[in-house]
PDB file of C-alpha atoms in Angstrom:
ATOM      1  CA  UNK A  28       5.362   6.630 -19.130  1.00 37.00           C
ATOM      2  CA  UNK A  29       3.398   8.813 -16.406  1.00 39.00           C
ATOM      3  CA  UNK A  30       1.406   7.212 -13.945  1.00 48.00           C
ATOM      4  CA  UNK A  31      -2.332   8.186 -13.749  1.00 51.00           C
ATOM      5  CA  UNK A  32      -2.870  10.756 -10.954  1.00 50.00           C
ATOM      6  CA  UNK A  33       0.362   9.261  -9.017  1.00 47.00           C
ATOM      7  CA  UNK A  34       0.877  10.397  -5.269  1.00 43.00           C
ATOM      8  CA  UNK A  35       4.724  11.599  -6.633  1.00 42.00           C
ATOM      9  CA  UNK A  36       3.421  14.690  -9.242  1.00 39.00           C
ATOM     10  CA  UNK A  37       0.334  14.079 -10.580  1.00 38.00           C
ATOM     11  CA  UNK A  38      -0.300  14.973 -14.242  1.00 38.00           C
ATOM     12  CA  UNK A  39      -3.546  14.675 -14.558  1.00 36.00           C
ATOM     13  CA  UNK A  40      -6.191  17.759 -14.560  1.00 34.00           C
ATOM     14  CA  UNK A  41      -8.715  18.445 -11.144  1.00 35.00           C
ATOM     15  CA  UNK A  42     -10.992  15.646 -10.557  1.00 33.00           C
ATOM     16  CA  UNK A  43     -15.185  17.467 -10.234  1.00 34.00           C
ATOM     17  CA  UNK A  44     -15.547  15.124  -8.079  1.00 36.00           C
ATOM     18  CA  UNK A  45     -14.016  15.710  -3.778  1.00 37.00           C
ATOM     19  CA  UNK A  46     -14.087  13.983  -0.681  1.00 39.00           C
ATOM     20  CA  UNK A  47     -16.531  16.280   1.492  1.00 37.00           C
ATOM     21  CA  UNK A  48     -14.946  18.323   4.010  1.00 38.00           C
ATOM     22  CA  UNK A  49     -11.783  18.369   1.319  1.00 40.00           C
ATOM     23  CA  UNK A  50     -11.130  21.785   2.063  1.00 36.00           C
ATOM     24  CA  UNK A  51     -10.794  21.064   5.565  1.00 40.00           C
ATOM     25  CA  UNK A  52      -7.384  18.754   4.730  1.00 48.00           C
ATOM     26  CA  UNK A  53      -3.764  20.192   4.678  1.00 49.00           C
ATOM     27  CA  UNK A  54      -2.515  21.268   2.125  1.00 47.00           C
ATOM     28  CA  UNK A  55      -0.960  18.064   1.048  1.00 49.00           C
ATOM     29  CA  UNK A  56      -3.757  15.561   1.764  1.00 52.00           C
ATOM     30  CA  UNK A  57      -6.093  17.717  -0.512  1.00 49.00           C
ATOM     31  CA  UNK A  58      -3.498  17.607  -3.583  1.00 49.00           C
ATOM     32  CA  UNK A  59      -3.270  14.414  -3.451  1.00 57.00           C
ATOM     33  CA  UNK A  60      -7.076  14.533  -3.830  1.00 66.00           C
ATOM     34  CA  UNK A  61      -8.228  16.935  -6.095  1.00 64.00           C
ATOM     35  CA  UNK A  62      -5.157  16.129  -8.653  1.00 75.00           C
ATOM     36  CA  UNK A  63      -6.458  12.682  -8.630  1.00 88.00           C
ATOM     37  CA  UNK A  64      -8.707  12.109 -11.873  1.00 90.00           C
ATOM     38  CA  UNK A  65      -9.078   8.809 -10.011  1.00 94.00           C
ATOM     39  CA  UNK A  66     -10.225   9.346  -6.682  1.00 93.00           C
ATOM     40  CA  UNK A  67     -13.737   8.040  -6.678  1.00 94.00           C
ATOM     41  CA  UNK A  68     -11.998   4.260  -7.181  1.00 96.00           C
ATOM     42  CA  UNK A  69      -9.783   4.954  -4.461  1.00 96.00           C
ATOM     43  CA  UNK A  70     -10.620   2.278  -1.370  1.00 97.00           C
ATOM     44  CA  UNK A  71      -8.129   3.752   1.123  1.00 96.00           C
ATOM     45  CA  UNK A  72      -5.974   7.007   1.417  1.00 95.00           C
ATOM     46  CA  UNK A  73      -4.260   7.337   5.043  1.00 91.00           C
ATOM     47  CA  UNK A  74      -2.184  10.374   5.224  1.00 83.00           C
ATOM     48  CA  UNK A  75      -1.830  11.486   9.141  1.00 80.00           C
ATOM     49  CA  UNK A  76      -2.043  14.776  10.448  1.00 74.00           C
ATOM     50  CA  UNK A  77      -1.376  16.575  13.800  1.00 68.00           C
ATOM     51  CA  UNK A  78      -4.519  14.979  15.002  1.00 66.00           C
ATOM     52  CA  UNK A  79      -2.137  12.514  15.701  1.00 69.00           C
ATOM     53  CA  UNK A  80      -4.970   9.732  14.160  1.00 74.00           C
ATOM     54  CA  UNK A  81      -4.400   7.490  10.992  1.00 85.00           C
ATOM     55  CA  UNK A  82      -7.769   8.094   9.159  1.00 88.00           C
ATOM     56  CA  UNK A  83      -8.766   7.077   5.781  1.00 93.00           C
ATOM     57  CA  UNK A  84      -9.437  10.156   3.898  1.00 90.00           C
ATOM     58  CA  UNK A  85     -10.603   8.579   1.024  1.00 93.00           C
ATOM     59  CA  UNK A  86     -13.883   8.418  -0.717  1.00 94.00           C
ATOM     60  CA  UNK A  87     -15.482   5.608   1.945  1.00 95.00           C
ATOM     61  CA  UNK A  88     -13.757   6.751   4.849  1.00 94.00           C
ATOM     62  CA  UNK A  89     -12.938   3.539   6.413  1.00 96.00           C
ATOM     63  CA  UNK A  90     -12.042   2.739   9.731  1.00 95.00           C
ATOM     64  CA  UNK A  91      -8.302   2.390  10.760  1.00 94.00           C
ATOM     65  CA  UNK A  92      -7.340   0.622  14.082  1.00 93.00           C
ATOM     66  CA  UNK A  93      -4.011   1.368  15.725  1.00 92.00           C
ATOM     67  CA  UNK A  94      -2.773  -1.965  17.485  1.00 94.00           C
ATOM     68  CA  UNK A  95       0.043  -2.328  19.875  1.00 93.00           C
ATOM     69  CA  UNK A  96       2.375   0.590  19.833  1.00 90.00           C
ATOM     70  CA  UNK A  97       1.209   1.626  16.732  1.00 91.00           C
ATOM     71  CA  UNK A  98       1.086   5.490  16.278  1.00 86.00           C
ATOM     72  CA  UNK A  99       1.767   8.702  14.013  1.00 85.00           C
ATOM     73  CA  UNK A 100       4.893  10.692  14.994  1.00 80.00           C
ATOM     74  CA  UNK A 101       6.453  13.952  13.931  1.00 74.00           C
ATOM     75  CA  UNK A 102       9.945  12.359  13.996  1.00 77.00           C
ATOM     76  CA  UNK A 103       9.895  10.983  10.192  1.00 82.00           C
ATOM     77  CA  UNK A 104       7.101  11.717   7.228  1.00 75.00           C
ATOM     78  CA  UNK A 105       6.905  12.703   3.719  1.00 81.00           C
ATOM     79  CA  UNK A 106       3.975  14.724   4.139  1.00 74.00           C
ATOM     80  CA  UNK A 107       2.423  17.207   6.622  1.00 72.00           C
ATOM     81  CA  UNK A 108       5.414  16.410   9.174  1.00 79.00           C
ATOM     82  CA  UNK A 109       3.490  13.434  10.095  1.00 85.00           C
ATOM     83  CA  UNK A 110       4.265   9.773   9.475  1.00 88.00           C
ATOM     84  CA  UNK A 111       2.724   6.316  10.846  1.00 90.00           C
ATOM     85  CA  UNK A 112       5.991   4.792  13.196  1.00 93.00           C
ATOM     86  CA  UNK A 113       6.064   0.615  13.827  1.00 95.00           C
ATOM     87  CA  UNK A 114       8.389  -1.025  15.964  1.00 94.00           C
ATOM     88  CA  UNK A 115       8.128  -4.659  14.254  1.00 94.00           C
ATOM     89  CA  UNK A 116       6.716  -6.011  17.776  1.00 92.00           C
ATOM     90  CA  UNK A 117       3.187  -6.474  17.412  1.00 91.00           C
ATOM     91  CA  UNK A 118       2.328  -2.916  15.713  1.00 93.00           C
ATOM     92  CA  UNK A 119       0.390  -2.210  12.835  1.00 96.00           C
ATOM     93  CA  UNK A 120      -2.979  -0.396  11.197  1.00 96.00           C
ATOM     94  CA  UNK A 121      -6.457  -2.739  10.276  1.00 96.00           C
ATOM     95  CA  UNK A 122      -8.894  -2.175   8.198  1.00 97.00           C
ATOM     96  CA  UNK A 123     -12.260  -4.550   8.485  1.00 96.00           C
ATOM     97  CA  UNK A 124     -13.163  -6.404   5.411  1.00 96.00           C
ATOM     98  CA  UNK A 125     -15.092  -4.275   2.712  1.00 97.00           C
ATOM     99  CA  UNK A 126     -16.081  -4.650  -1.012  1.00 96.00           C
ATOM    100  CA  UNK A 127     -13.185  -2.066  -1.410  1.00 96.00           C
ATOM    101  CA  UNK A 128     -10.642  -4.588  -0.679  1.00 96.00           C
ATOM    102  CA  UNK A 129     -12.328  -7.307  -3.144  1.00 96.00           C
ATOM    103  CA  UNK A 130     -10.053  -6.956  -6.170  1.00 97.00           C
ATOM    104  CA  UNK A 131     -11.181 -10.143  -8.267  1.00 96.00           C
ATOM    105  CA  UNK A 132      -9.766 -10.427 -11.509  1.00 97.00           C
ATOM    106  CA  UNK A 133      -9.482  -6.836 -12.140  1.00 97.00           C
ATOM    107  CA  UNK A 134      -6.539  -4.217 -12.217  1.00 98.00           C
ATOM    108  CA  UNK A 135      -5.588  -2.383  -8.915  1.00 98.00           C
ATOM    109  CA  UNK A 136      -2.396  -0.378  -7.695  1.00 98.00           C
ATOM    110  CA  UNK A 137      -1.081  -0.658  -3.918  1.00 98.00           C
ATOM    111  CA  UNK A 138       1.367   2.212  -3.100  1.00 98.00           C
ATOM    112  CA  UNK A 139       3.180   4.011  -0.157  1.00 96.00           C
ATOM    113  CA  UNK A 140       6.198   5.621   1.055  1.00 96.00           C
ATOM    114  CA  UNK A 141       7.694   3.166   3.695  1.00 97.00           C
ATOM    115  CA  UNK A 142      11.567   3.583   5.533  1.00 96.00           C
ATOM    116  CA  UNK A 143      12.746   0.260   6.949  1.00 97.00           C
ATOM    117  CA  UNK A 144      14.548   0.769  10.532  1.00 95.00           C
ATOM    118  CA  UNK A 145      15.850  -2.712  10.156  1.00 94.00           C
ATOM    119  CA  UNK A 146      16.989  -5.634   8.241  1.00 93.00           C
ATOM    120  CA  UNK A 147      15.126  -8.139   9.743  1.00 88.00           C
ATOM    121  CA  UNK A 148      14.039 -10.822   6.943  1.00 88.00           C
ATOM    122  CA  UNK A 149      10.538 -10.478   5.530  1.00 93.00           C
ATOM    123  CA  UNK A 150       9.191  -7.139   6.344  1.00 96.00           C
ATOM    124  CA  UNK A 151       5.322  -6.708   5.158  1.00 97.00           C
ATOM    125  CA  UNK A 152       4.409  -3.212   4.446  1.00 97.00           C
ATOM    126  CA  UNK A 153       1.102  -4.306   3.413  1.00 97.00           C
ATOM    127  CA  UNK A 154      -1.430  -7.793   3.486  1.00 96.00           C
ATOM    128  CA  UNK A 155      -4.916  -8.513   3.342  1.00 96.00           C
ATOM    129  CA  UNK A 156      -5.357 -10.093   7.169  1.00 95.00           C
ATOM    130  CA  UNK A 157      -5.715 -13.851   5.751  1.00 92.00           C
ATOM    131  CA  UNK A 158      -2.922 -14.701   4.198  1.00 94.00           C
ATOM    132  CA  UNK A 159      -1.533 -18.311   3.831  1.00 91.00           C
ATOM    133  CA  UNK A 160      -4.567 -19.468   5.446  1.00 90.00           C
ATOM    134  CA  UNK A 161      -6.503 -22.568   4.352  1.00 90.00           C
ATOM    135  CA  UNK A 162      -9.639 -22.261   3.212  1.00 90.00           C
ATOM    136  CA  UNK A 163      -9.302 -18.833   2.423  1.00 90.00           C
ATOM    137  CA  UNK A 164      -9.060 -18.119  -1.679  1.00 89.00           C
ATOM    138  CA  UNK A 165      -7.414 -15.424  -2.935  1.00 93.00           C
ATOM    139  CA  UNK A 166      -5.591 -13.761  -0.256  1.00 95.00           C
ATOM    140  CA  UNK A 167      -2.346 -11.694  -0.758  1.00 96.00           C
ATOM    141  CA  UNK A 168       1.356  -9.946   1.119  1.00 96.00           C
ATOM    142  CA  UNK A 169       3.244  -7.512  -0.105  1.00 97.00           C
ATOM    143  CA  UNK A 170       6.978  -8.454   1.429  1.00 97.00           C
ATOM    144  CA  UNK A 171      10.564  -8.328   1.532  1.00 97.00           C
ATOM    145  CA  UNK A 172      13.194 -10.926   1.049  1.00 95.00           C
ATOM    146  CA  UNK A 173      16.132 -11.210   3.246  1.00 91.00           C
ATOM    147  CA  UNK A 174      17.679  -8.126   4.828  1.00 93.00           C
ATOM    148  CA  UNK A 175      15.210  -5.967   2.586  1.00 96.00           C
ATOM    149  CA  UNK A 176      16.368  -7.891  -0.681  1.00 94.00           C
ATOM    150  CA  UNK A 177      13.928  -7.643  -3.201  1.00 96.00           C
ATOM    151  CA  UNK A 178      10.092  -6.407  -3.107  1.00 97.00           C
ATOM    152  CA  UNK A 179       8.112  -9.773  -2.957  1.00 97.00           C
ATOM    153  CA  UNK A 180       4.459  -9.936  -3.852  1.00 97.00           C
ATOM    154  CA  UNK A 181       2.415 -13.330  -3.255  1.00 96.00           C
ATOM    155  CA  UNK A 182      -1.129 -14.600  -3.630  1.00 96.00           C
ATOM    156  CA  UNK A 183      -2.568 -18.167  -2.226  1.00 94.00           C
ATOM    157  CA  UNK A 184      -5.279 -19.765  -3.327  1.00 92.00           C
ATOM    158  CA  UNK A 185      -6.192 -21.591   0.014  1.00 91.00           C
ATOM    159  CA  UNK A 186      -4.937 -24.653  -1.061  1.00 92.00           C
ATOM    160  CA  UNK A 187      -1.611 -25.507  -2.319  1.00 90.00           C
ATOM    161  CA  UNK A 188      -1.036 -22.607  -4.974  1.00 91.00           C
ATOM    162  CA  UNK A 189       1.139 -20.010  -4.224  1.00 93.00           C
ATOM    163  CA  UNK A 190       2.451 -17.170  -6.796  1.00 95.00           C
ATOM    164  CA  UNK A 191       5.189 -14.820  -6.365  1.00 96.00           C
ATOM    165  CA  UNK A 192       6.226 -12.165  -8.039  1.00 97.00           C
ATOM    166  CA  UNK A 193       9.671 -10.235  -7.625  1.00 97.00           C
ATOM    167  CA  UNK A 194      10.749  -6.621  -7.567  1.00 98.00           C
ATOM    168  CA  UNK A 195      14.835  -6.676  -7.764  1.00 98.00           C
ATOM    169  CA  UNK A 196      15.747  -4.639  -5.429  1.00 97.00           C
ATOM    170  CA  UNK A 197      17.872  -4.190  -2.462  1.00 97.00           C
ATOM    171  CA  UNK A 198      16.237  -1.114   0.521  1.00 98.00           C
ATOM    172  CA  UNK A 199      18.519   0.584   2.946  1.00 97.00           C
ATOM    173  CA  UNK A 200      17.313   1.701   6.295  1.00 96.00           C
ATOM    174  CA  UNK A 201      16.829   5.312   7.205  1.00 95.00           C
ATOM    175  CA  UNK A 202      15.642   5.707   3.592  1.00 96.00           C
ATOM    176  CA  UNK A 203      12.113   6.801   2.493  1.00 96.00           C
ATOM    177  CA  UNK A 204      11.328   5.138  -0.415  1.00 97.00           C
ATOM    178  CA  UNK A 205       7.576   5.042  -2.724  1.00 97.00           C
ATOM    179  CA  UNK A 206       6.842   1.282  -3.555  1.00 98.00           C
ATOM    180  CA  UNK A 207       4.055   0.336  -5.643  1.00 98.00           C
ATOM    181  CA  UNK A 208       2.328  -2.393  -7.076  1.00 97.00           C
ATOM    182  CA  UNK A 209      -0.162  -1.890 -10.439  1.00 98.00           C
ATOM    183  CA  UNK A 210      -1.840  -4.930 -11.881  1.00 98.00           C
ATOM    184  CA  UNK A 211      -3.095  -4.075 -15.328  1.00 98.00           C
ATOM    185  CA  UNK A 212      -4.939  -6.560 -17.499  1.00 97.00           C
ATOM    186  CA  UNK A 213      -3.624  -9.798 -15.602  1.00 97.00           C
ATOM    187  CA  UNK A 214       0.242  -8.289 -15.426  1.00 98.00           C
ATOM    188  CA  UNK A 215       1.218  -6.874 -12.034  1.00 98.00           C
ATOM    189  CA  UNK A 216       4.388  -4.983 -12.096  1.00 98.00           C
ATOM    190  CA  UNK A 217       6.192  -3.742  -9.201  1.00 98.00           C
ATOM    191  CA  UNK A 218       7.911  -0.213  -8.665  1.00 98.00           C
ATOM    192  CA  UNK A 219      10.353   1.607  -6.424  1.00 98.00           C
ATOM    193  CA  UNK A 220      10.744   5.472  -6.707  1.00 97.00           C
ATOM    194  CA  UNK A 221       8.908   5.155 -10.161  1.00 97.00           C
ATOM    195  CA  UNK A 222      11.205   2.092 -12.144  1.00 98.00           C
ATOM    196  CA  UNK A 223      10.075  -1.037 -12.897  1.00 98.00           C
ATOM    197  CA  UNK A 224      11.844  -3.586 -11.063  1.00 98.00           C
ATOM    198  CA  UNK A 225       9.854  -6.508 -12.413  1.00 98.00           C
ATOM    199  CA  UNK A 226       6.842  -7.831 -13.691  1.00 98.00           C
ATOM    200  CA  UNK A 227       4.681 -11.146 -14.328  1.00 98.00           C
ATOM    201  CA  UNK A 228       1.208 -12.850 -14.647  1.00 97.00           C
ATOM    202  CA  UNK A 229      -0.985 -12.379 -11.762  1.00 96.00           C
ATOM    203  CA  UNK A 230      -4.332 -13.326 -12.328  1.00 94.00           C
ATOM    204  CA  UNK A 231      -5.607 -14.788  -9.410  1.00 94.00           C
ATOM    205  CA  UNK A 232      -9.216 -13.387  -7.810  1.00 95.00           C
ATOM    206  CA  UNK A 233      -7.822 -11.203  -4.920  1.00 96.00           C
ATOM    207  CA  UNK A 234     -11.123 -11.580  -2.797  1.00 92.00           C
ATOM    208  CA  UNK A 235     -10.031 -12.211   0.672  1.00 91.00           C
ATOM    209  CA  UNK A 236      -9.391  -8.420   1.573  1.00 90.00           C
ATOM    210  CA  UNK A 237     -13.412  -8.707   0.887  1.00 91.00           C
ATOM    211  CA  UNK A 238     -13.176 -11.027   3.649  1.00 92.00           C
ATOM    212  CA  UNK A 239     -10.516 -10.760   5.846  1.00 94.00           C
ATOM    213  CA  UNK A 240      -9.995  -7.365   5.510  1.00 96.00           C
ATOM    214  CA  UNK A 241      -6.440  -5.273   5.231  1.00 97.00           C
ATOM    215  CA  UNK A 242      -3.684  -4.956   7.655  1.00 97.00           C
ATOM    216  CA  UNK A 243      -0.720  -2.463   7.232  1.00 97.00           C
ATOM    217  CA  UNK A 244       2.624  -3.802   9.040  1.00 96.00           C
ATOM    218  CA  UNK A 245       1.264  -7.027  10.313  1.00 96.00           C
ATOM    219  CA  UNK A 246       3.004 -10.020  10.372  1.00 94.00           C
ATOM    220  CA  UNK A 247       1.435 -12.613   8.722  1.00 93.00           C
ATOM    221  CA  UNK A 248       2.416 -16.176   7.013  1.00 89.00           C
ATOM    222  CA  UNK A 249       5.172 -16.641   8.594  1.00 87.00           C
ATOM    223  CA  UNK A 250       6.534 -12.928   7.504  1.00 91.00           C
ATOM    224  CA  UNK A 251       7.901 -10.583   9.962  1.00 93.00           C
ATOM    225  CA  UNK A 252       6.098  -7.131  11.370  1.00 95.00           C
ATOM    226  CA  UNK A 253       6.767  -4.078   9.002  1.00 96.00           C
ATOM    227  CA  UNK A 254       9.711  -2.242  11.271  1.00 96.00           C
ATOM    228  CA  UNK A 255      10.056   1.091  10.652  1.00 96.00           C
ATOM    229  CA  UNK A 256       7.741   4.413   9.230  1.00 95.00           C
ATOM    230  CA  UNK A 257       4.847   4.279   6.366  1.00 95.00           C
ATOM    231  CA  UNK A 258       3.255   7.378   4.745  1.00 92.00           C
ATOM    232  CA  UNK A 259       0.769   8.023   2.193  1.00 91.00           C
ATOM    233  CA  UNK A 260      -0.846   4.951   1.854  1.00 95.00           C
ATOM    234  CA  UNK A 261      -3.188   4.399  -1.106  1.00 96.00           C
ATOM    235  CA  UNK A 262      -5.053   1.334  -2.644  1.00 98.00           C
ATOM    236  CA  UNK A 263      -7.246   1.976  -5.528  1.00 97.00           C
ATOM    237  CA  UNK A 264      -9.582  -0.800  -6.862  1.00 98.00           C
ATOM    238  CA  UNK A 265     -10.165  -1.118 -10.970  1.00 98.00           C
ATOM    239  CA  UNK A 266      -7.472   1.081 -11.776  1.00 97.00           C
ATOM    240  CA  UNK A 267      -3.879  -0.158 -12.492  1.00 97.00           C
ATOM    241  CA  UNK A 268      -2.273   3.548 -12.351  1.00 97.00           C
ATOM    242  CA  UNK A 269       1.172   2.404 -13.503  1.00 97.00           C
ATOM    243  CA  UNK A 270       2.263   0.908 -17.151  1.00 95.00           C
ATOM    244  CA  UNK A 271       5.594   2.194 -16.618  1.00 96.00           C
ATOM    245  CA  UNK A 272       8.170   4.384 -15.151  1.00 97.00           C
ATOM    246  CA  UNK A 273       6.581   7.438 -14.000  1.00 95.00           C
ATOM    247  CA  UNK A 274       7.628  10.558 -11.954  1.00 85.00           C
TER     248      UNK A 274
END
């Protein structure tokens, strides 16, 4: 099956509806955009330019914070020549905690093009800032296994609960890759370069990015700082995009 306005070919006819200033956007940032029937659900679209600045360019235009060493580069990207580089040592993009990032019981897809630079165990492309903390209900990671076995993702309930899902899988580095995750009626299925590499019940009340906010690259829980480039990040709350393979 197709996805639903994917960032890989969308299918789906112009969205009416367009970030203002749209026309202002490269080339590829505005595809992305205006082929997206889904765009007004999207909570954050970061696609860097030669500003040399990882903005949101989606719909509520949040604010991204560079920490560390954290910066875009020319030297890898899928898109506009410009990618976001992390060095696994205290680098990676926030976001502050918004309604955007409050996914409840609902669907949602998480997607991006990431290239590992390492193998070092438990990479986290992607993590809403709270994780494995006590107290805090709902909260979420996005990670590899060892040596970038597997695409791991795991939700906490503050307590003692913990559910994981798996995504088969084994990354090389040097590689650019699209992952993605699409929850769709309480099943979250996860997805490299468009194939299913495994599914299962997720039904947990993602609230802490409501909270906590997101991070992109942090380490968190124990997992390791994302080491290597990211490009084309986008979350979209409400919508699970992906029911099955797409292009």
């Amino acid at each position: 099956m197709r996805g639903n306005g994917g960032i890989i070919g969308p299918d789906n006819t112009p969205t009416t509806s367009v970030a203002s200033g749209v026309w202002g956007l490269p080339t590829q940032q505005r595809s992305l955009i205006d082929g997206d029937i889904n765009f007004d659900s999207v909570s954050v679209l970061i696609q860097p330019t030669a500003d040399a600045v990882a903005s949101d360019v989606g719909p509520t235009g949040h604010t991204v914070t560079e920490v560390g060493n954290a910066n875009v580069t020319a030297a890898e990207s899928k898109f506009d020549g410009f990618g976001i580089a992390l060095d696994g040592t205290g680098d990676w993009l926030t976001l502050p905690a918004h309604a955007n990032f409050d996914f409840g019981t609902g669907d949602f897809t998480i997607e991006m093009f990431v290239m590992f630079d390492a193998t070092t165990n438990y990479q986290v492309p992607i993590t809403s800032r709270q994780y494995y903390t006590g107290g805090k209900n709902g909260n979420w990671v996005l990670r590899t296994d060892t040596s970038l076995s597997n695409l791991v993702f795991a939700s906490y309930d503050g307590t003692s609960s913990v559910t994981v899902i798996t995504g088969t899988y084994t990354f090389s580095t040097a590689t650019w890759y699209h992952i993605a995750l699409s929850r769709v009626s309480g099943t979250l299925s996860i997805y490299v370069d468009g194939v299913s590499k495994g599914s299962g019940t997720e039904s947990r009340n993602l609230l802490d990015g409501g909270d906590g906010g997101i991070a992109i690259g942090e380490a968190v829980g124990g997992n390791a700082a994302f080491n290597g480039h990211i490009d084309g990040v986008r979350v979209t709350k409400g919508v699970g995009r992906y029911t099955g393979n797409f292009v």
